[in-house]
XYZ file of C-alpha atoms in Angstrom:
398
model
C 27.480 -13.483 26.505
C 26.078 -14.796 23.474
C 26.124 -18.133 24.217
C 24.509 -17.035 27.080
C 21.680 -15.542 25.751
C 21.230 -18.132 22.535
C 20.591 -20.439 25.389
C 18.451 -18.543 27.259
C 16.261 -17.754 23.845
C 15.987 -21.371 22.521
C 14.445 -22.493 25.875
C 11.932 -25.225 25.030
C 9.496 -23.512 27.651
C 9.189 -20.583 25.237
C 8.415 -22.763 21.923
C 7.435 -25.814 22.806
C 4.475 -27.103 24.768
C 4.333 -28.222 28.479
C 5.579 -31.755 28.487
C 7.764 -31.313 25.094
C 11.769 -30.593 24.758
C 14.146 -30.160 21.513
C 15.175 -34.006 21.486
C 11.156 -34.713 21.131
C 11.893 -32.970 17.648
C 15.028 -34.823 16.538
C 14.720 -35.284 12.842
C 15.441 -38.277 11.336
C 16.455 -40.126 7.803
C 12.250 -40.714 7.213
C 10.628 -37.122 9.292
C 11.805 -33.607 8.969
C 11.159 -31.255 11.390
C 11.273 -27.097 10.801
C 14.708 -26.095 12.044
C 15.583 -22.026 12.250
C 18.344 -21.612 10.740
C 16.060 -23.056 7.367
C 14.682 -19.184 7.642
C 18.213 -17.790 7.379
C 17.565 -18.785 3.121
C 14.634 -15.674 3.382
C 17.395 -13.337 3.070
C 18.868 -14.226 -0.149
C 15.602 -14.971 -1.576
C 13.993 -11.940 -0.984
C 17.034 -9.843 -2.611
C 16.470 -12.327 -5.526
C 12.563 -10.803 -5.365
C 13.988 -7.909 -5.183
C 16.147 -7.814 -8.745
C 12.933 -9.903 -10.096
C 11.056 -6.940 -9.219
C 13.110 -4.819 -10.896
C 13.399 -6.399 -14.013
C 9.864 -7.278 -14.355
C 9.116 -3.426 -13.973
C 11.087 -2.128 -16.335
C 10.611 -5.229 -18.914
C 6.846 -5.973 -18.927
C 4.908 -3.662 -16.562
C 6.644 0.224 -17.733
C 5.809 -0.845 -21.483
C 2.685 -2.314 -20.397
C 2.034 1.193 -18.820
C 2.493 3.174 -22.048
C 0.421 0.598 -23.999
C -2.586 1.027 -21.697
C -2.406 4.401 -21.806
C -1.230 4.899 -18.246
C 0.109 8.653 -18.619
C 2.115 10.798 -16.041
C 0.703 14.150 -15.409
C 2.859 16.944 -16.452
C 4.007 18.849 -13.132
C 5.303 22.089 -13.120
C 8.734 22.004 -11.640
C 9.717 24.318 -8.528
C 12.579 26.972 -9.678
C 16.042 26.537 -8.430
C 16.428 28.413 -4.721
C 19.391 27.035 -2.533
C 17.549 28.408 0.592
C 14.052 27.106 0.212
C 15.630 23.497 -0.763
C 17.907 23.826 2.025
C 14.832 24.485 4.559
C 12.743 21.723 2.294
C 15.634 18.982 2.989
C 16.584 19.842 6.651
C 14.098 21.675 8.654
C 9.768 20.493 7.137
C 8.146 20.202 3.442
C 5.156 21.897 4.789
C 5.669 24.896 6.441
C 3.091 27.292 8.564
C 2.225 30.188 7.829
C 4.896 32.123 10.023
C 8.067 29.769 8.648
C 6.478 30.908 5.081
C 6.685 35.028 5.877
C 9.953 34.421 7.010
C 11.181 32.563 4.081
C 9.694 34.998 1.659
C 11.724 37.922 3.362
C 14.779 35.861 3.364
C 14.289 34.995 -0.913
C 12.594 38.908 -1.384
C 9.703 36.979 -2.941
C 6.071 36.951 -1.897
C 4.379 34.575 0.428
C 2.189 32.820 -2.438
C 5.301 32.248 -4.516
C 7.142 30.325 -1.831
C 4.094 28.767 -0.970
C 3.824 28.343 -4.373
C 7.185 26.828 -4.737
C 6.834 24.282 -1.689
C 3.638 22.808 -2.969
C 5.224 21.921 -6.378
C 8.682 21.058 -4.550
C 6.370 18.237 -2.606
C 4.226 17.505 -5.908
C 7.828 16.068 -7.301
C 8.769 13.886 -4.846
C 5.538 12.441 -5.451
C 5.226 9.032 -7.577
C 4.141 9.284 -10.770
C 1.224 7.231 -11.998
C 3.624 4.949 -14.338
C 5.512 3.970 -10.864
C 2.040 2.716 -9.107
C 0.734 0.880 -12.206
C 4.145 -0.736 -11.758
C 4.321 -1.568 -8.317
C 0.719 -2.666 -8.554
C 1.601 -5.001 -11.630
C 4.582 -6.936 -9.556
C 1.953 -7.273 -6.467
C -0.498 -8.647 -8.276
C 1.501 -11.135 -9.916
C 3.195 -12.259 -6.539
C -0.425 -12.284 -4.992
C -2.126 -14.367 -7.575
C 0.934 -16.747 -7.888
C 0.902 -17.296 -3.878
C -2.708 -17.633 -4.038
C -3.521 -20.655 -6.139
C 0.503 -21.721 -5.113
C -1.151 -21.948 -1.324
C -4.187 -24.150 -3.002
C -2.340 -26.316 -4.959
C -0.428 -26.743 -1.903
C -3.534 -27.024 0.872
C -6.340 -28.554 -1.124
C -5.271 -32.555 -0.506
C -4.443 -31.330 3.619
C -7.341 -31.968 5.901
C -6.187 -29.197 8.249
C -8.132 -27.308 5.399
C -11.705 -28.934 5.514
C -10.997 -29.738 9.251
C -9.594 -26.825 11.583
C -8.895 -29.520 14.407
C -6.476 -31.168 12.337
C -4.175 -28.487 13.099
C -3.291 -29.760 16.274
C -3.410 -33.268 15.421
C 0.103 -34.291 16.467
C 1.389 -31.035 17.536
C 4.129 -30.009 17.824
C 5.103 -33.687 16.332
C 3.632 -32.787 12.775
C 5.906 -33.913 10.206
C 7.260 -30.579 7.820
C 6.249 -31.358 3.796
C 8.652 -29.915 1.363
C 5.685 -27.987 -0.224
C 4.684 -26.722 3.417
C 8.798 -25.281 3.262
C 8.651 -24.124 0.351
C 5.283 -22.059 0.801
C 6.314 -20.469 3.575
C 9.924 -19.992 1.963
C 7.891 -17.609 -0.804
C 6.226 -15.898 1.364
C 8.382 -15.234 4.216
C 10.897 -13.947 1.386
C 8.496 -11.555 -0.308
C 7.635 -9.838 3.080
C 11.248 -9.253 3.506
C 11.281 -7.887 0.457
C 8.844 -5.484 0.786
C 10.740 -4.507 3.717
C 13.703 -3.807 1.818
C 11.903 -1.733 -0.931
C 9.835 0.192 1.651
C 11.829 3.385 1.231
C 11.238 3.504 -2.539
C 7.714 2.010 -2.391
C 5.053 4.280 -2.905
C 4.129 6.039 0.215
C 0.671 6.304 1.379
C -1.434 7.735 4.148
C -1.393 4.071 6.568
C 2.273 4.603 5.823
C 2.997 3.316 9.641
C 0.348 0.504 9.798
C 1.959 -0.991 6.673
C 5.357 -0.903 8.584
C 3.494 -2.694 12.039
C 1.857 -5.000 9.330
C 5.104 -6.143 7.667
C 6.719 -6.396 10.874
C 3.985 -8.321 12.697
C 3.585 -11.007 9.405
C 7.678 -11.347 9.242
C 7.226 -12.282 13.331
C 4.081 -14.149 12.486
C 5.772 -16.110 9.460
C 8.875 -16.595 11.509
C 7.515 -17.845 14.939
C 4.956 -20.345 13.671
C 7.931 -21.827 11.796
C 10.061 -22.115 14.837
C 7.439 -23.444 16.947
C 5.743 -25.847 13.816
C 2.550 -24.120 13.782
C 2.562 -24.486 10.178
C -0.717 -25.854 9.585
C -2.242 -22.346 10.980
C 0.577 -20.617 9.633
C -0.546 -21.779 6.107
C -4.437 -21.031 6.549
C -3.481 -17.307 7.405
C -1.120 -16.792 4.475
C -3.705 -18.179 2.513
C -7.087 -16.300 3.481
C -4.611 -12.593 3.557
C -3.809 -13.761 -0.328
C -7.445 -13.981 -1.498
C -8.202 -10.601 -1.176
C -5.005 -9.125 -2.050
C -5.491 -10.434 -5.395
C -8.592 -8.120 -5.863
C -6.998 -4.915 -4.198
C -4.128 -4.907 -7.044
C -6.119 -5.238 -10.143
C -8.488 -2.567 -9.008
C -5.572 0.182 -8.601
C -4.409 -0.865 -11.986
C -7.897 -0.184 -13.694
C -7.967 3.282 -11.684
C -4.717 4.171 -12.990
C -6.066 3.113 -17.070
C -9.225 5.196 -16.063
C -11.579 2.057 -16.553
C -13.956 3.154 -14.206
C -16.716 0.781 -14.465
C -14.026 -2.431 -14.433
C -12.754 -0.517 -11.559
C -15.763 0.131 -9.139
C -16.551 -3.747 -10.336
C -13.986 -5.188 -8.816
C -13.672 -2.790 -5.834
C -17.024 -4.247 -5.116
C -15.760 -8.117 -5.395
C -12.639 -6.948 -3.313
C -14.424 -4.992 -0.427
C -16.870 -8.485 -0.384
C -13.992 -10.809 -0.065
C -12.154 -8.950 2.081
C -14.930 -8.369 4.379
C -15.665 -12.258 4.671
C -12.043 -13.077 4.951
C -10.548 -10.931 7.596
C -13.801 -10.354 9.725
C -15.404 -13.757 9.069
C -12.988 -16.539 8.244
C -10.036 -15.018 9.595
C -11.547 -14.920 13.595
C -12.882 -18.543 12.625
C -10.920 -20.309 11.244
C -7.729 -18.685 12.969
C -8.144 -17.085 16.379
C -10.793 -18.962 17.627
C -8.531 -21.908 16.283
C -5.687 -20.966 18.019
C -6.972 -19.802 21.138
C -9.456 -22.714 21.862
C -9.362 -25.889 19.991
C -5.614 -25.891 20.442
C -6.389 -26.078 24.528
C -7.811 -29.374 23.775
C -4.518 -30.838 23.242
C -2.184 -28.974 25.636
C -2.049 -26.318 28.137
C -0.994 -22.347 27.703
C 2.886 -21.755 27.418
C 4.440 -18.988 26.053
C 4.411 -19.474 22.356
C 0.579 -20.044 22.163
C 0.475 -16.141 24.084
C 2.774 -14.719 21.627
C 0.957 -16.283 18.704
C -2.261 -14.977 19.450
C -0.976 -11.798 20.403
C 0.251 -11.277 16.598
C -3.013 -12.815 15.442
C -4.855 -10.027 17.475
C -2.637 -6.922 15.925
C -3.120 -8.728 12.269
C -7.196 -8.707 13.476
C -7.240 -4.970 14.699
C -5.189 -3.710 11.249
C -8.039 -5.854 9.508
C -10.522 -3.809 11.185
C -8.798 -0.226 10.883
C -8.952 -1.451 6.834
C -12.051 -2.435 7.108
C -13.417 0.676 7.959
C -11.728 2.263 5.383
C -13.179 0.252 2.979
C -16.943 0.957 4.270
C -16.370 4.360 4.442
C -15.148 3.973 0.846
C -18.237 1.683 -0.130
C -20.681 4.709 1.292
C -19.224 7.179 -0.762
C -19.865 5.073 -3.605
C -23.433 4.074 -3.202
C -24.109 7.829 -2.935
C -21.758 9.105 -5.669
C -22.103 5.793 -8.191
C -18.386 5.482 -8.654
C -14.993 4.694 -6.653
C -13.609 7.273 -4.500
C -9.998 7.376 -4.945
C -8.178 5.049 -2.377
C -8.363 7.020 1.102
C -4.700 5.510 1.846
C -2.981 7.574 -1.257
C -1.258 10.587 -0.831
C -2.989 12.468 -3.301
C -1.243 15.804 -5.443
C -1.793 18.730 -4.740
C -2.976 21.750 -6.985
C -1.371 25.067 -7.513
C -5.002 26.497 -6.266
C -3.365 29.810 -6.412
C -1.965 29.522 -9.505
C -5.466 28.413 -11.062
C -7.074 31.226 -9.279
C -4.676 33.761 -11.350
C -5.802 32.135 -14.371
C -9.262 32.434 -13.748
C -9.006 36.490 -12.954
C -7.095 36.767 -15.784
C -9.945 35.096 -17.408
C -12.681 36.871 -16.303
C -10.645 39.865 -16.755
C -10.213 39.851 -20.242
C -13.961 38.655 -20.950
C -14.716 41.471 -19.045
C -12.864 43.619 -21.457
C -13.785 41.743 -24.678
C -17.707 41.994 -23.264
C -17.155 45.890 -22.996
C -15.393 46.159 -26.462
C -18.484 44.628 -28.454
C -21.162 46.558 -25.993
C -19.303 49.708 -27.194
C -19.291 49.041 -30.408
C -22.703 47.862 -30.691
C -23.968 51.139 -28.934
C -21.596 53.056 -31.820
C -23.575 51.127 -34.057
C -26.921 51.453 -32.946
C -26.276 55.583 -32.941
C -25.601 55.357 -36.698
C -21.228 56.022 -35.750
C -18.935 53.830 -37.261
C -17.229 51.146 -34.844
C -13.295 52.463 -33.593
C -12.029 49.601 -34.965
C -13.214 50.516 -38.576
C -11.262 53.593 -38.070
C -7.288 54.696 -38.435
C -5.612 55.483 -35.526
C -4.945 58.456 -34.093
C -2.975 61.370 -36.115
C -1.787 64.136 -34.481
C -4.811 63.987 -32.307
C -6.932 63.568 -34.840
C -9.620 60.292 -36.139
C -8.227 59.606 -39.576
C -10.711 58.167 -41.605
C -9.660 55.042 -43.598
């Protein structure tokens, strides 16, 4: 059964262009050809990312953190109650209205203190700020290393300076070591991401990041099998520009450098713009879709390619408009709005309420304290409060 369906899977019909088999892409002593099983070394590496990560949080970007003045707010902690947890863990962390009556007669506590207690219950499963400076630290590194790594690597190839040159050959097209090990590093820090996703920080595009991961790890992994390397590296490449912008920004929100901040938001929304709506349909899709058809005819591979090019394209432009709606807000409020994708805290807006009656309250009283005293004052009486107490019903003078 296996067998069976290995076969059936590694069909040249599905990979390989009209006209081409597996023994047209026999390696040899002299040319090297991408072979599958070369992505099985992902694995490893990305758990190897993985403990990097680890260390490299808790070595250089926590202490970094403190240094910069990156400070976690101080939350107030929900109060032990086994049957509010119990209905936190199992059943919702954000009951209605009608879960929240019932759950206040089953605790004999009022509705604002279990509301109350589920708002601060969420606020701790929250990440603190420390955890996103670090996790924005360890991207940006990665980003900016894969960045000028995919230069170093692309700037001598004339698939670069030439989009046409990326079928020159194909599927033929010899595999560089550099061209492995690019695509080794990236392949293995998607993977890696992957793995981490449950401790990552959780925003609101929660499920497009998992569609995103998923279609780059397909993306990574098909062009491999099929050697479309040469596009393969101009889409790792353009994705990496920008990403190197989006990191340092978060990292200047979190050390409350505003100006630094909405500065490089400004570079990042530009690049990205130009990249994924610009270059990216250019130099990519339209790449793929018709200067490839100049050197063979449609087979299954070059549909499934530009499928995943199209969902990368339409999570570019669900960003995208993020971003503009991001860049309105600022022209008309002159600094950042903070990134629409973050789950933001919430506020004990009951609790602050309280404070502010009990505020007004006792200004209230202190304001009708002095106005009493000032009218005792004006009427030629000595002020109460210049007086004994009461004696056996009776003023005692001091």
């Amino acid at each position: 059964m296996a067998r069976a369906l290995n076969e059936w899977l590694w069909q040249h019909e599905f990979w390989l262009p009209p006209g081409i088999t597996w023994e047209d892409m026999q390696e040899s002593e002299d040319v090297h050809y991408p072979q599958p099983r070369d992505l099985l070394l992902s694995i490893p590496f990305a758990l190897i990312l993985v403990v990097a990560r680890c260390a490299f949080e808790r070595a250089i970007a926590l202490p970094l953190s403190s240094k910069l003045g990156v400070r976690d707010k101080q939350r107030p902690k929900a109060q032990p109650n086994p049957v509010l947890e119990a209905f936190y863990s199992t059943c919702c962390k954000n009951p209605g209205e009608g879960e929240l009556i019932s759950l206040a007669k089953q605790c004999d506590l009022p509705v604002r203190k279990v509301e109350r207690w589920f708002r601060r219950r969420r606020n701790t499963d929250r990440p603190s700020l420390s955890k996103k400076f670090c996790e924005a630290c360890w991207r940006f590194t990665f980003y900016f290393i894969s960045f000028f790594t995919g230069l170093a690597v692309l700037y001598d190839k004339p698939w670069l300076w030439d989009h046409r040159e990326c079928w020159t050959g194909y599927p033929q097209q010899p595999l560089l070591p550099s061209l492995f090990w690019y695509y080794l590093l990236e392949l293995s820090f998607y993977w890696s991401l992957v793995f981490t996703l449950p401790f990552d920080v959780k925003r609101k595009d929660f499920k497009e990041q998992i569609v995103h991961h998923a279609a780059t790890i397909f993306l990574i992994s098909f062009s491999y099998c099929a050697n479309y390397i040469r596009i393969g590296t101009l889409v790792m490449v353009i994705h990496d520009a920008s990403d190197c912008f989006l990191e340092p920004t978060k990292i200047f929100n979190y050390m409350k450098w505003k100006k630094t901040c909405d500065i490089l938001f400004m570079i990042f929304t530009a690049v990205f713009l130009i990249s994924r709506l610009v270059i990216f349909p250019y130099t990519v899709l339209y790449n793929t879709y018709y200067y490839s058809m100049e050197i063979f005819q449609p087979f299954f591979g070059y549909y499934f390619m530009n499928a995943l090019l199209i969902i990368l394209q339409l999570l570019h432009v669900f960003w995208s408009c993020l971003i503009i709606h991001m860049v309105y807000k600022f022209i008309l409020q002159g600094t950042m709005e903070k990134d629409m994708r973050s789950d933001t805290e919430e506020s004990d807006k009951d609790e602050e309420r309280e404070k502010i009656r009990e505020k007004e309250k006792n200004g209230i009283v202190y304001f009708s304290n002095v106005t009493s005293n000032s009218y005792i004052q004006r009427n030629g009486s000595e002020p109460l409060n210049n007086r004994t107490h009461l004696t056996n019903g009776h003023v005692k003078e001091r």
